[in-house]
CSV table of C-alpha atoms and ligand atoms in Angstrom, one decimal:
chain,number,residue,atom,x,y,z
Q,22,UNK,CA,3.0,-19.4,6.0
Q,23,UNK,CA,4.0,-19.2,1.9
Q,24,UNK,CA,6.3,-16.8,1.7
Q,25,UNK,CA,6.1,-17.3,-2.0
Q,26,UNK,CA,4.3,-14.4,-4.1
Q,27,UNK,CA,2.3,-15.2,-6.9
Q,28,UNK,CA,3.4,-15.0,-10.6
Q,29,UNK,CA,0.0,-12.2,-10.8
Q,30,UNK,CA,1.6,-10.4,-7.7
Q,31,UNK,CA,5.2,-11.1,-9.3
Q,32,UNK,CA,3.8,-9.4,-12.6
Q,33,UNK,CA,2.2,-6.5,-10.7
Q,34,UNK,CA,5.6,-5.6,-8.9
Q,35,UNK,CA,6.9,-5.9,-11.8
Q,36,UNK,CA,5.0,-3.8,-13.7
Q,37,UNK,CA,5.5,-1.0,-10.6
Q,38,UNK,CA,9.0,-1.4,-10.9
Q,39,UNK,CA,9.4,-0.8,-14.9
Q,40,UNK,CA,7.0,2.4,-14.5
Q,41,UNK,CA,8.7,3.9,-11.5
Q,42,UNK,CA,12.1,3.1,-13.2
Q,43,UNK,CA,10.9,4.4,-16.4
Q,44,UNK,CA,8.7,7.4,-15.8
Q,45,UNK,CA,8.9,8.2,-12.1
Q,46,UNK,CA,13.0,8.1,-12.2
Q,47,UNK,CA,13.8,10.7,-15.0
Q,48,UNK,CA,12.6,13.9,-13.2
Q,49,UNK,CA,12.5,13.0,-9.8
Q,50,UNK,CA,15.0,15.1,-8.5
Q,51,UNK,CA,14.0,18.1,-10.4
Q,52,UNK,CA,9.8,17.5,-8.9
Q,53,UNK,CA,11.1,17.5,-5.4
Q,54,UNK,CA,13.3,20.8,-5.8
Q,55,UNK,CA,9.8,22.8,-8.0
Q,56,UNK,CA,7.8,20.7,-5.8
Q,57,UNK,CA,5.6,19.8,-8.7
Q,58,UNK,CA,3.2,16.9,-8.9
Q,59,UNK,CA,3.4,14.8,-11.6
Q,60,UNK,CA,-0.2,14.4,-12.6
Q,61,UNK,CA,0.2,13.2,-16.1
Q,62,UNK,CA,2.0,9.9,-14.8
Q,63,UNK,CA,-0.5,9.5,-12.5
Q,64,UNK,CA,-3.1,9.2,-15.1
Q,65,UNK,CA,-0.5,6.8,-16.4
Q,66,UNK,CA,-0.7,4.3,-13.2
Q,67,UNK,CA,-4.2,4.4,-13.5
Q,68,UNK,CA,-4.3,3.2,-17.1
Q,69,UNK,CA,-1.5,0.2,-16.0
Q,70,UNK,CA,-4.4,-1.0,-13.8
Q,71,UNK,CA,-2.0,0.4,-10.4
Q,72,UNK,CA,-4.0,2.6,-8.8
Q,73,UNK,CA,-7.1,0.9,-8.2
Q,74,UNK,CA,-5.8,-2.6,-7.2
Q,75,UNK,CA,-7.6,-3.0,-4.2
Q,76,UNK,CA,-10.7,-3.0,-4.7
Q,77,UNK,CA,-14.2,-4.8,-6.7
Q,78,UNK,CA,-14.0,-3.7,-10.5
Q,79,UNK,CA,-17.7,-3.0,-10.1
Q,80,UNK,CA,-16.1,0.1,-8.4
Q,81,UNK,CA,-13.4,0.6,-11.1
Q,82,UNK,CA,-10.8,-1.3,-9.4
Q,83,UNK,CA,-8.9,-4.4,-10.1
Q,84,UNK,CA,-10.3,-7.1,-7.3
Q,85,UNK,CA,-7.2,-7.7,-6.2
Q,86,UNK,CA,-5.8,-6.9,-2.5
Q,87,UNK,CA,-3.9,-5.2,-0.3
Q,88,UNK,CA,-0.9,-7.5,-0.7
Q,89,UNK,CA,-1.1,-6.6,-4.5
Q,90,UNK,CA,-1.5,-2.9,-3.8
Q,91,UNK,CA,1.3,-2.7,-0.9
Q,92,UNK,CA,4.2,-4.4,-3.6
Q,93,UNK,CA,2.8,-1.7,-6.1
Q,94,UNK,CA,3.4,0.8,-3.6
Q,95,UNK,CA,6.1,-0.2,-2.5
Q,96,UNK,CA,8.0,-0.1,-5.9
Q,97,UNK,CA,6.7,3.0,-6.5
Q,98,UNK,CA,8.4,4.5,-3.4
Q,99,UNK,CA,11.4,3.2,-3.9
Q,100,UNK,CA,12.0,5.7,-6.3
Q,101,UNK,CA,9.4,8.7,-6.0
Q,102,UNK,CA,7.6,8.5,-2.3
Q,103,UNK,CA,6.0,11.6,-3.2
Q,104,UNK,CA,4.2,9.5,-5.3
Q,105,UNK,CA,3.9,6.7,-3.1
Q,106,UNK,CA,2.0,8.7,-1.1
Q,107,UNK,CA,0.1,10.2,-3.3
Q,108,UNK,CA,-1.3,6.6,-4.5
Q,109,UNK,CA,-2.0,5.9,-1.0
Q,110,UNK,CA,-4.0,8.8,0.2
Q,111,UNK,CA,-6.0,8.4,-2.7
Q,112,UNK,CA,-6.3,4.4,-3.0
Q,113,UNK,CA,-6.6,3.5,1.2
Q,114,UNK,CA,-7.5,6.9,3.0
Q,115,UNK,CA,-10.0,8.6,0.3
Q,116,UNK,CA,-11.0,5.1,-1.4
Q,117,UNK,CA,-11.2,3.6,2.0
Q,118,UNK,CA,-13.3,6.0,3.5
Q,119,UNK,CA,-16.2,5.1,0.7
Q,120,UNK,CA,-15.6,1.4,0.1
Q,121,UNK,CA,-15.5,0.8,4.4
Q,122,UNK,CA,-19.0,3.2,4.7
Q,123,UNK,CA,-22.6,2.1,4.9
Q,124,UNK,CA,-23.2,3.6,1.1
Q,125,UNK,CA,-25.1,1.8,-1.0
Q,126,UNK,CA,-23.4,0.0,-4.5
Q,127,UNK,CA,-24.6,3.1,-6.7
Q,128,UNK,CA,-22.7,5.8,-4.4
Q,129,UNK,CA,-20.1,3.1,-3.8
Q,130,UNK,CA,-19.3,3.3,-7.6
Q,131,UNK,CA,-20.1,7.1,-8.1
Q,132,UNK,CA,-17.4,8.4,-5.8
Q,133,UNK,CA,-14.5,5.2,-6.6
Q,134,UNK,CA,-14.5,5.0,-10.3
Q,135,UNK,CA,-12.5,7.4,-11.8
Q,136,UNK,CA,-10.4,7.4,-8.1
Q,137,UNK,CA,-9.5,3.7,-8.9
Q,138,UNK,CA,-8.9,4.2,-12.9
Q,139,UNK,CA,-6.3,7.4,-11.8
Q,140,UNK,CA,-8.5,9.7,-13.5
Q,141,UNK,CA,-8.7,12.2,-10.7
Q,142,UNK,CA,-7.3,12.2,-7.0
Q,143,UNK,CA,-9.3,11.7,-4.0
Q,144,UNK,CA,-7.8,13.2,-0.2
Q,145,UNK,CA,-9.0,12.6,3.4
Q,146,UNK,CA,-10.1,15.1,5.6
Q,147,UNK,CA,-10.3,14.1,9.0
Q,148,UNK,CA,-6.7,16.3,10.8
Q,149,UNK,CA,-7.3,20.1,11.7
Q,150,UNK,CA,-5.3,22.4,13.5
Q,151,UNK,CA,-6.1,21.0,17.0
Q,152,UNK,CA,-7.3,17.4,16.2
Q,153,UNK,CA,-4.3,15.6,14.8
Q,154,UNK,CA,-3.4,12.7,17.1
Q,155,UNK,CA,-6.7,13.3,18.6
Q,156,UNK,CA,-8.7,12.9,16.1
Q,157,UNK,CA,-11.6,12.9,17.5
Q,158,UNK,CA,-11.2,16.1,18.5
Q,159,UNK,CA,-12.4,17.8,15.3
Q,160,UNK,CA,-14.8,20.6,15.4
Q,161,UNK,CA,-15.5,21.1,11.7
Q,162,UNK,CA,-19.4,20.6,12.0
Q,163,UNK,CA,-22.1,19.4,9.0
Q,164,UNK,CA,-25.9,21.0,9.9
Q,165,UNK,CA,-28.8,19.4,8.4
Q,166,UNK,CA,-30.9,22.1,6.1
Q,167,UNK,CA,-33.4,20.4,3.9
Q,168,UNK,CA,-32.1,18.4,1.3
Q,169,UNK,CA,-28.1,19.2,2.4
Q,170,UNK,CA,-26.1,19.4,4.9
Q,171,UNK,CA,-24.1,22.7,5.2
Q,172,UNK,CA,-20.1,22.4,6.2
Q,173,UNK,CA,-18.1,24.8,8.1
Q,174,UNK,CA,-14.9,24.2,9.0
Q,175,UNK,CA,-11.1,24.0,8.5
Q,176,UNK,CA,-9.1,20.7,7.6
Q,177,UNK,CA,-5.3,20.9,7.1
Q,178,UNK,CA,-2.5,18.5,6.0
Q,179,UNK,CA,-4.9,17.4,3.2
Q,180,UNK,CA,-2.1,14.6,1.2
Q,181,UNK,CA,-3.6,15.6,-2.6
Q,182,UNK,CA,-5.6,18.6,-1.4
Q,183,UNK,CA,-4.8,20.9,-4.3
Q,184,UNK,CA,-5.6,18.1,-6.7
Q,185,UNK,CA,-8.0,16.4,-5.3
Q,186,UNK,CA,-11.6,15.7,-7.1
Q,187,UNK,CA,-13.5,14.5,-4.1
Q,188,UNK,CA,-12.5,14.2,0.1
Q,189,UNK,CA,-13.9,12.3,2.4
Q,190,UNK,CA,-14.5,15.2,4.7
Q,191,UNK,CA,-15.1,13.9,8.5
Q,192,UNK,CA,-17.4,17.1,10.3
Q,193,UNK,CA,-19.4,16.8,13.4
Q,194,UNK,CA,-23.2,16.1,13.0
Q,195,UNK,CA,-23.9,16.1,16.5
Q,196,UNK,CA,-21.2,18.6,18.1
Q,197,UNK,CA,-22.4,17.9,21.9
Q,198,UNK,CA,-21.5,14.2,21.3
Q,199,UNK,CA,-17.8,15.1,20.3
Q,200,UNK,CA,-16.3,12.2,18.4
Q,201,UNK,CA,-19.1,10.2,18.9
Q,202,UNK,CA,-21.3,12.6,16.2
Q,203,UNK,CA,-19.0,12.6,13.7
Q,204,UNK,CA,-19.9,11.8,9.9
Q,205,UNK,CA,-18.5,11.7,6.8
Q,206,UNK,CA,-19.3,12.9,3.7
Q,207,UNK,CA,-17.7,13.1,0.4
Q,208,UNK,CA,-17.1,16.9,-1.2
Q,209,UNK,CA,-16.6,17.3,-4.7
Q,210,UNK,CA,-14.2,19.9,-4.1
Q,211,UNK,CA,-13.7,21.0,-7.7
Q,212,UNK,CA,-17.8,21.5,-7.8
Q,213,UNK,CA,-19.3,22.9,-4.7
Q,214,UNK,CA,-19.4,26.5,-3.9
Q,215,UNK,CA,-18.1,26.8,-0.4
Q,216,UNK,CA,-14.8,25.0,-0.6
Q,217,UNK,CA,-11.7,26.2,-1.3
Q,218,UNK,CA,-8.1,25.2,-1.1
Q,219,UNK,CA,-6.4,27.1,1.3
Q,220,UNK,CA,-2.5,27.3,2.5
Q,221,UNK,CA,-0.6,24.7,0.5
Q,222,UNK,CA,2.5,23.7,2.4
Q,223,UNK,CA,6.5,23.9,1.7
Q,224,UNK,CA,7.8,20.5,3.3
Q,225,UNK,CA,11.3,19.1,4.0
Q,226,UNK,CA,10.3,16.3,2.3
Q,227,UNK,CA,8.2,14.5,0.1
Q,228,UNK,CA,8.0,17.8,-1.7
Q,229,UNK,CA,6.0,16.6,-4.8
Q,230,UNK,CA,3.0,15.5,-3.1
Q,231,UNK,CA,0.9,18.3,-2.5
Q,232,UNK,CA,-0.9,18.8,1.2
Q,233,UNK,CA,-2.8,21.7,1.8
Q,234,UNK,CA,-5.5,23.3,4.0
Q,235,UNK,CA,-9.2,22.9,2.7
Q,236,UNK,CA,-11.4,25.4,4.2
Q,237,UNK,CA,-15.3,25.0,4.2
Q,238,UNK,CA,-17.1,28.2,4.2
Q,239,UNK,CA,-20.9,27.2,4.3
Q,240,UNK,CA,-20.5,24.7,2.0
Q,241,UNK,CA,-23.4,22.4,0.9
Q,242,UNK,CA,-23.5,18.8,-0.2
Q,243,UNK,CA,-26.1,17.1,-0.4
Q,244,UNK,CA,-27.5,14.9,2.0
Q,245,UNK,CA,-27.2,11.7,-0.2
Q,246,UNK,CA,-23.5,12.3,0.1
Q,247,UNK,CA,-23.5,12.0,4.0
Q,248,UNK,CA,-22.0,7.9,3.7
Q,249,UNK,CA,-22.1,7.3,7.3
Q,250,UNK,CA,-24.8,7.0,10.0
Q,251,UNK,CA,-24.5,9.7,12.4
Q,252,UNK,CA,-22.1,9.2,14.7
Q,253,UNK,CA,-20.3,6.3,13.0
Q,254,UNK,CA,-17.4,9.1,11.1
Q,255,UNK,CA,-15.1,8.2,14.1
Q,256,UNK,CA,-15.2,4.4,13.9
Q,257,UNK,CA,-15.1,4.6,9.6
Q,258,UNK,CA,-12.0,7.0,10.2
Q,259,UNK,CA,-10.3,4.6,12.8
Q,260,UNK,CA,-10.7,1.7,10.2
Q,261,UNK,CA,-9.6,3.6,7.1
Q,262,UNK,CA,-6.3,4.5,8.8
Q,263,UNK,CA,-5.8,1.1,9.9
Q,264,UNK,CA,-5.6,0.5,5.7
Q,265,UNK,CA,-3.9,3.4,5.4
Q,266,UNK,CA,-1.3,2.5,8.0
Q,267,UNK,CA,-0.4,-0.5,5.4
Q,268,UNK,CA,0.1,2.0,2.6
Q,269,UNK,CA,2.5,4.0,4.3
Q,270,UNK,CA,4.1,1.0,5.9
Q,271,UNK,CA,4.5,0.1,2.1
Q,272,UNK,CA,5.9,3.4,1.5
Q,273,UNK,CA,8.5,3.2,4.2
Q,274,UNK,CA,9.7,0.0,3.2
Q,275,UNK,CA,10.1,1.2,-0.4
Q,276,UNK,CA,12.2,4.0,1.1
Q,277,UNK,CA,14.5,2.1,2.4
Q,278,UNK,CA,15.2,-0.7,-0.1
Q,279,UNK,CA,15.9,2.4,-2.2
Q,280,UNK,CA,18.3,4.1,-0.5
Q,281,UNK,CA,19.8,0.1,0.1
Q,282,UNK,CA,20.3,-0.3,-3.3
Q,283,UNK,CA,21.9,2.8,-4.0
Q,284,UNK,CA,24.0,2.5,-1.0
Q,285,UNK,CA,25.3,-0.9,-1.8
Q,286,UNK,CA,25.8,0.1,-5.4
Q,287,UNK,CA,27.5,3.2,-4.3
Q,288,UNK,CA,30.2,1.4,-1.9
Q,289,UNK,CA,31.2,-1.2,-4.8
Q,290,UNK,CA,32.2,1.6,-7.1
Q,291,UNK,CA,33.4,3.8,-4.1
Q,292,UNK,CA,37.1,3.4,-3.8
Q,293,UNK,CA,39.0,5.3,-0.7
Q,294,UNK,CA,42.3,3.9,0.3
Q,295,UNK,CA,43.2,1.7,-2.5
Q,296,UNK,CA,39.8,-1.0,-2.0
Q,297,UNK,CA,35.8,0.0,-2.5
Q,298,UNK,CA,34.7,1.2,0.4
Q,299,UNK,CA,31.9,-2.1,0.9
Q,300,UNK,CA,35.4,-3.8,1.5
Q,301,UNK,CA,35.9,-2.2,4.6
Q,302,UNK,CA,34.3,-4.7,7.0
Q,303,UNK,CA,32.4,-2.5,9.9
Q,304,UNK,CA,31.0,-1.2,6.6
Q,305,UNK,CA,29.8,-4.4,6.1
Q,306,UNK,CA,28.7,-5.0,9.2
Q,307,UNK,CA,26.5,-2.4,9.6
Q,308,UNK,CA,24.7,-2.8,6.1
Q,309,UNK,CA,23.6,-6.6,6.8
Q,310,UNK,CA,22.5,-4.8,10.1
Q,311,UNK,CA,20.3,-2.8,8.1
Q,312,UNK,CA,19.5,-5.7,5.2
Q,313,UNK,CA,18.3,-7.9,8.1
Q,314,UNK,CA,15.7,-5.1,9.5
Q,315,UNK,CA,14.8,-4.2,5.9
Q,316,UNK,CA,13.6,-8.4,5.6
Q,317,UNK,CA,12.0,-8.4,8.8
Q,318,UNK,CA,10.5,-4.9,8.4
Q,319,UNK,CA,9.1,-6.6,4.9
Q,320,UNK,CA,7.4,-9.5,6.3
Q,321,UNK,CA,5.7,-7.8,9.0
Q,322,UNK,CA,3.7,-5.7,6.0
Q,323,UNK,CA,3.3,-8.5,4.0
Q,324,UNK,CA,1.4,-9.6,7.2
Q,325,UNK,CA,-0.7,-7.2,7.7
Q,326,UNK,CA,-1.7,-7.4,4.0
Q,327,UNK,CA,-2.7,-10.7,4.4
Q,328,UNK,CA,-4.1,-10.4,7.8
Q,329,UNK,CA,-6.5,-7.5,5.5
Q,330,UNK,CA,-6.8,-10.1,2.2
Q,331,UNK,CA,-7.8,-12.6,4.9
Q,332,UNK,CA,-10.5,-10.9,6.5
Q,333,UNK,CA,-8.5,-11.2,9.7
Q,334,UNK,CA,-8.8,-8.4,12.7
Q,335,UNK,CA,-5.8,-6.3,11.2
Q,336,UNK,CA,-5.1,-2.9,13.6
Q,337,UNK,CA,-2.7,-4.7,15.6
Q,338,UNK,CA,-0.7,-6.1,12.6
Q,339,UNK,CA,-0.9,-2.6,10.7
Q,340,UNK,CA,0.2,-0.2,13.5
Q,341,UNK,CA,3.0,-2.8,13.9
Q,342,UNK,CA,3.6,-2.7,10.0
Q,343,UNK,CA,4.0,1.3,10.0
Q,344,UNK,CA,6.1,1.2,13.2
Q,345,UNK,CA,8.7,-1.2,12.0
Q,346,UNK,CA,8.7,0.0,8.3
Q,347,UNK,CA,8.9,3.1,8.4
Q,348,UNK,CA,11.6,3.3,11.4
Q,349,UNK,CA,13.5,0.8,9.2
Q,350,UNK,CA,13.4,3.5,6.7
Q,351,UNK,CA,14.6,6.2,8.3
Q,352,UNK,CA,17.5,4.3,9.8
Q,353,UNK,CA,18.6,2.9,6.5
Q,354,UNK,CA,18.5,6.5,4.8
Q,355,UNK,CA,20.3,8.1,7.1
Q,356,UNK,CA,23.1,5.0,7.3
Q,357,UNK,CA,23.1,5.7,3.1
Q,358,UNK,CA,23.9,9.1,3.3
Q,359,UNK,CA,26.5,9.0,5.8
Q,360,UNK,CA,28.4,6.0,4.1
Q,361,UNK,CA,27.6,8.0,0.5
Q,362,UNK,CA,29.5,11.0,2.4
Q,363,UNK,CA,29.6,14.2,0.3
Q,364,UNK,CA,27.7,12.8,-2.5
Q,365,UNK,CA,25.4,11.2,-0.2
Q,366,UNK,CA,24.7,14.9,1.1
Q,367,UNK,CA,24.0,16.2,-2.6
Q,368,UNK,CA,21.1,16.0,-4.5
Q,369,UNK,CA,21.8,14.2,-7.5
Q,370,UNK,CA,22.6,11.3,-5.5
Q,371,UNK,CA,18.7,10.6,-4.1
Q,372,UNK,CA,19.6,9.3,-1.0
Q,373,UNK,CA,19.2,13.1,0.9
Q,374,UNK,CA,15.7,13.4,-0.4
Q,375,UNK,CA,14.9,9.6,0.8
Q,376,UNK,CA,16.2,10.6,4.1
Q,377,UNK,CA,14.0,13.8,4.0
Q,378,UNK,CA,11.1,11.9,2.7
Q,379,UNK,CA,11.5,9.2,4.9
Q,380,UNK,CA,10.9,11.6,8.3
Q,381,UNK,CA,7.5,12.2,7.4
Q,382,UNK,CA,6.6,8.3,7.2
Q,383,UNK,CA,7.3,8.3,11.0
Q,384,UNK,CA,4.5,11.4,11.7
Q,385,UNK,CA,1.4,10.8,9.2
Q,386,UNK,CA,-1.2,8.3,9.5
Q,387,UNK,CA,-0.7,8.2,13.1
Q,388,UNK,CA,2.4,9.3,14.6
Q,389,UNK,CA,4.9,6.0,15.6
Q,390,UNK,CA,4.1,7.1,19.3
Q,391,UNK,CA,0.5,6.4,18.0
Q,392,UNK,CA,1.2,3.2,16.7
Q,393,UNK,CA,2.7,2.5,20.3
Q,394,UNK,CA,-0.4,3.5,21.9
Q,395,UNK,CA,-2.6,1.3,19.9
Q,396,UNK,CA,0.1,-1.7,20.0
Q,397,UNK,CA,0.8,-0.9,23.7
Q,398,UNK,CA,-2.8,-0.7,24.5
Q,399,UNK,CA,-4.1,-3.9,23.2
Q,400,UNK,CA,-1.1,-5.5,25.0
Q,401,UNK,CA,-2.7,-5.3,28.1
Q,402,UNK,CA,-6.1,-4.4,28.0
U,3,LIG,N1,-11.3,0.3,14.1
U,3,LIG,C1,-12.6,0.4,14.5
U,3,LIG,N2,-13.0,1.1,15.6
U,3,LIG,C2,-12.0,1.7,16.3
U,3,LIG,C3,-10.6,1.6,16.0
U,3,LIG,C4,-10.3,0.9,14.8
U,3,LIG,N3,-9.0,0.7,14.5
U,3,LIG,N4,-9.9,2.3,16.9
U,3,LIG,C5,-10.8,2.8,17.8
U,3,LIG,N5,-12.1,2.4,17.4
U,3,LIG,C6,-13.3,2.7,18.1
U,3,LIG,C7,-13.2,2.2,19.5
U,3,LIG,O1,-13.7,0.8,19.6
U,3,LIG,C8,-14.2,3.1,20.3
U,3,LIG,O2,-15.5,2.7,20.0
U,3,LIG,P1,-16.6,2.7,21.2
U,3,LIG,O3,-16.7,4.1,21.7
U,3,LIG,O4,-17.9,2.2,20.6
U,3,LIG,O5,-16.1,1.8,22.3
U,3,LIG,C9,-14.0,4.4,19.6
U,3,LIG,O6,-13.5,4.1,18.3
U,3,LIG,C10,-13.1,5.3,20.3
U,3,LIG,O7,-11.8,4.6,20.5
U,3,LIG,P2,-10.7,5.2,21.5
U,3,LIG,O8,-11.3,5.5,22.8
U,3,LIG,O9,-9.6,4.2,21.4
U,3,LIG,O10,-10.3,6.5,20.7
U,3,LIG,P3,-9.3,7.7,21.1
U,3,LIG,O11,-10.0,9.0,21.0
U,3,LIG,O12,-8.6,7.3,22.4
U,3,LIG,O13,-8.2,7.6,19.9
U,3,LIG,C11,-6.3,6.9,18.7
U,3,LIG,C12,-7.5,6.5,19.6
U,3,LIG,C13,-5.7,5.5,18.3
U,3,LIG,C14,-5.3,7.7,19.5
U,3,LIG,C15,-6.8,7.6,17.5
U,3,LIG,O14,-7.3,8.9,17.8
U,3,LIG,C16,-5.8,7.8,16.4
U,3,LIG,O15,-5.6,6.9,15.6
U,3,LIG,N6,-5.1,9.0,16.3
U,3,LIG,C17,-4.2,9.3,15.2
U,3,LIG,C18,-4.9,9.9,14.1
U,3,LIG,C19,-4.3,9.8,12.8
U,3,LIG,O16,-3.7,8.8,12.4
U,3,LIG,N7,-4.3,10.9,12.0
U,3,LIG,C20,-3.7,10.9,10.7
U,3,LIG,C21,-4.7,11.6,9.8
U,3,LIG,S1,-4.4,11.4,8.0
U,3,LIG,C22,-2.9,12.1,7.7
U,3,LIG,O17,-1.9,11.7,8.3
U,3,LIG,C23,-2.8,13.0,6.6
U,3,LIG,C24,-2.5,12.5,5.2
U,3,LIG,O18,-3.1,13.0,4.3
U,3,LIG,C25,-1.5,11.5,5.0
């Protein structure tokens, strides 16, 4: 295996890194306290060619891959995971849903374009209030009437909900099949009577990102923007998230190296009895602890992006990725604010809203119980 990236994949995290550094930095702190979305610098990704990186750029992308896109990510988050997430929702989960469906190249290009370019936002609409981990378990339903279909229904957690141009909205087709008639269709949510943002949620962390409710109240769209077969919402769902998993496996990683770096910077400069604290060796100790899970947390993604960019069977190698990553980043942000101490505890120092951000990484996208299910599960089926 060539553990070697690139120079194109060198330039792109590169490019990730000067933009977070530049743009994302300055502010950051003061986003997560208003919890305001940065919008503007979004648009601003999308013209550095970030946002769409994954896919054809018949689509509006940049026909690159997932190993591209997870680096970008992955910088991105190692200084604003608000927008790390952000990206993601919109690149894997909402661009996902539409580049892994059975729509044709026209619909393909009508619902990705300005998605890819970061010209709007797109969310995914699958979780409601009783159908989280079980998924399948949604009973938002989509009834056939002519020419549209007519949705009813409730969707919450919606990452980019409030901003979002389009959602992949997942509704039941056939309700007496359960998951098994589920379909998906996109909603241009800032264009169809019926839809409406509802409760937008106050979060612990990853404050900037904005997740709401959306709530379908006989909402029509038309049929032509129904991109699954009937019945096949579940199984488009299922692979969407297994891209998704790689996004936020990206976003955990990017976590922690962030919180690393400050840390490490923090206990050179640090001094407490006479010496900087990094001379005190369980000190020590403990951070190569963490920097050896932080470079074996980092291959396992880069795996699972290449298992993806390879056209290789990649659930297994994803769920993994999120597990590991995203554990890794919790345990490294909460080992920076202890050895940060007071400061680590206050705001201006980042590492507290890491930490908080970092929880979250372990509950969306499949909960890291979830990911032990799927991993467990194909152990010994
Ligand atoms: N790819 C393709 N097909 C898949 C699949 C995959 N990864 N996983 C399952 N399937 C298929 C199965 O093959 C099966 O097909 P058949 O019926 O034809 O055999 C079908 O789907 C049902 O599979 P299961 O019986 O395994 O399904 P299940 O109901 O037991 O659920 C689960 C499995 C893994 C628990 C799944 O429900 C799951 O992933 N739950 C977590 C949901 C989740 O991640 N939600 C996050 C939502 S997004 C979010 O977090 C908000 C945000 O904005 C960030």
């Amino acid at each position: 295996m060539n553990f070697e990236l690139t120079e194109q994949q060198l330039a792109i995290k590169e490019t990730a890194r000067k933009f977070a550094e530049e743009e994302l930095l300055p502010g950051v702190i003061e986003r997560d306290e208003a919890s305001e979305f940065p919008v503007d610098l979004y648009h601003k990704a999308g013209e550095l060619g970030l946002i769409g990186l994954p896919y054809p750029k018949e689509v509006g992308g940049q026909g690159l891959g997932y190993m591209e896109y997870a680096l970008a990510v992955e910088e991105v988050s190692k200084v604003d995971a608000s927008f790390g997430i952000s990206y993601s929702v919109s690149t894997s989960l909402y661009g996902g849903s539409v580049w892994n469906s059975a729509a044709d190249d026209e619909t393909k290009k009508k619902f990705m374009e300005e998605v890819c370019k970061g010209q709007v936002h797109g969310s995914f609409g699958l979780t409601e209030p009783n159908a989280g981990s079980d998924a399948g378990g949604c009973i938002t339903t989509a009834v056939k009437d002519g020419d549209e279909y007519v949705i009813n229904g409730l969707k919450c957690f919606n990452t980019n909900g409030p901003l979002a141009r389009y959602s992949a909205v997942y509704a039941l087709v056939e309700p007496e099949k359960k998951a098994k008639g589920l379909a998906c269709f996109i909603v241009d949510i800032k264009n169809t009577p019926g839809v409406r943002v509802g409760k937008i949620e106050n979060k612990m962390g990853i404050r900037a990102a904005q997740v709401s409710e959306l709530i379908f109240e006989d909402c029509r769209v038309p049929a032509a923007n129904k991109i699954t077969a009937d019945g096949d919402g579940f199984k488009l769902a299922m692979q969407t998230l297994d891209c998704g998993r790689i996004g936020v496996a990206a976003q955990g990683l990017g976590i922690a190296e962030g919180a690393f770096e400050r840390a490490v910077a923090y206990m050179k400069e640090r001094e407490q009895f006479g010496k900087p604290i990094a001379t005190n060796q369980y000190l020590q100790f403990k951070m190569a602890d963490l920097a050896v899970k932080i470079e074996a947390a980092k291959y396992v993604l880069y795996k699972a992006a290449m298992d993806h960019d390879t056209g290789k069977p990649f659930s297994q190698s994803a769920a993994k990725a999120k597990y590991i990553c995203t554990n890794t980043a919790m345990e490294v942000t909460e080992w920076a604010v202890q050895f940060m101490g007071g400061n680590g505890y206050m705001r201006e120092y980042h590492v507290e809203r890491m930490m908080r951000d970092a929880k979250i990484t372990q509950i969306y996208e499949g909960t890291n119980q979830i990911q032990q299910l799927i991993v467990g599960g194909a152990l010994f089926r």
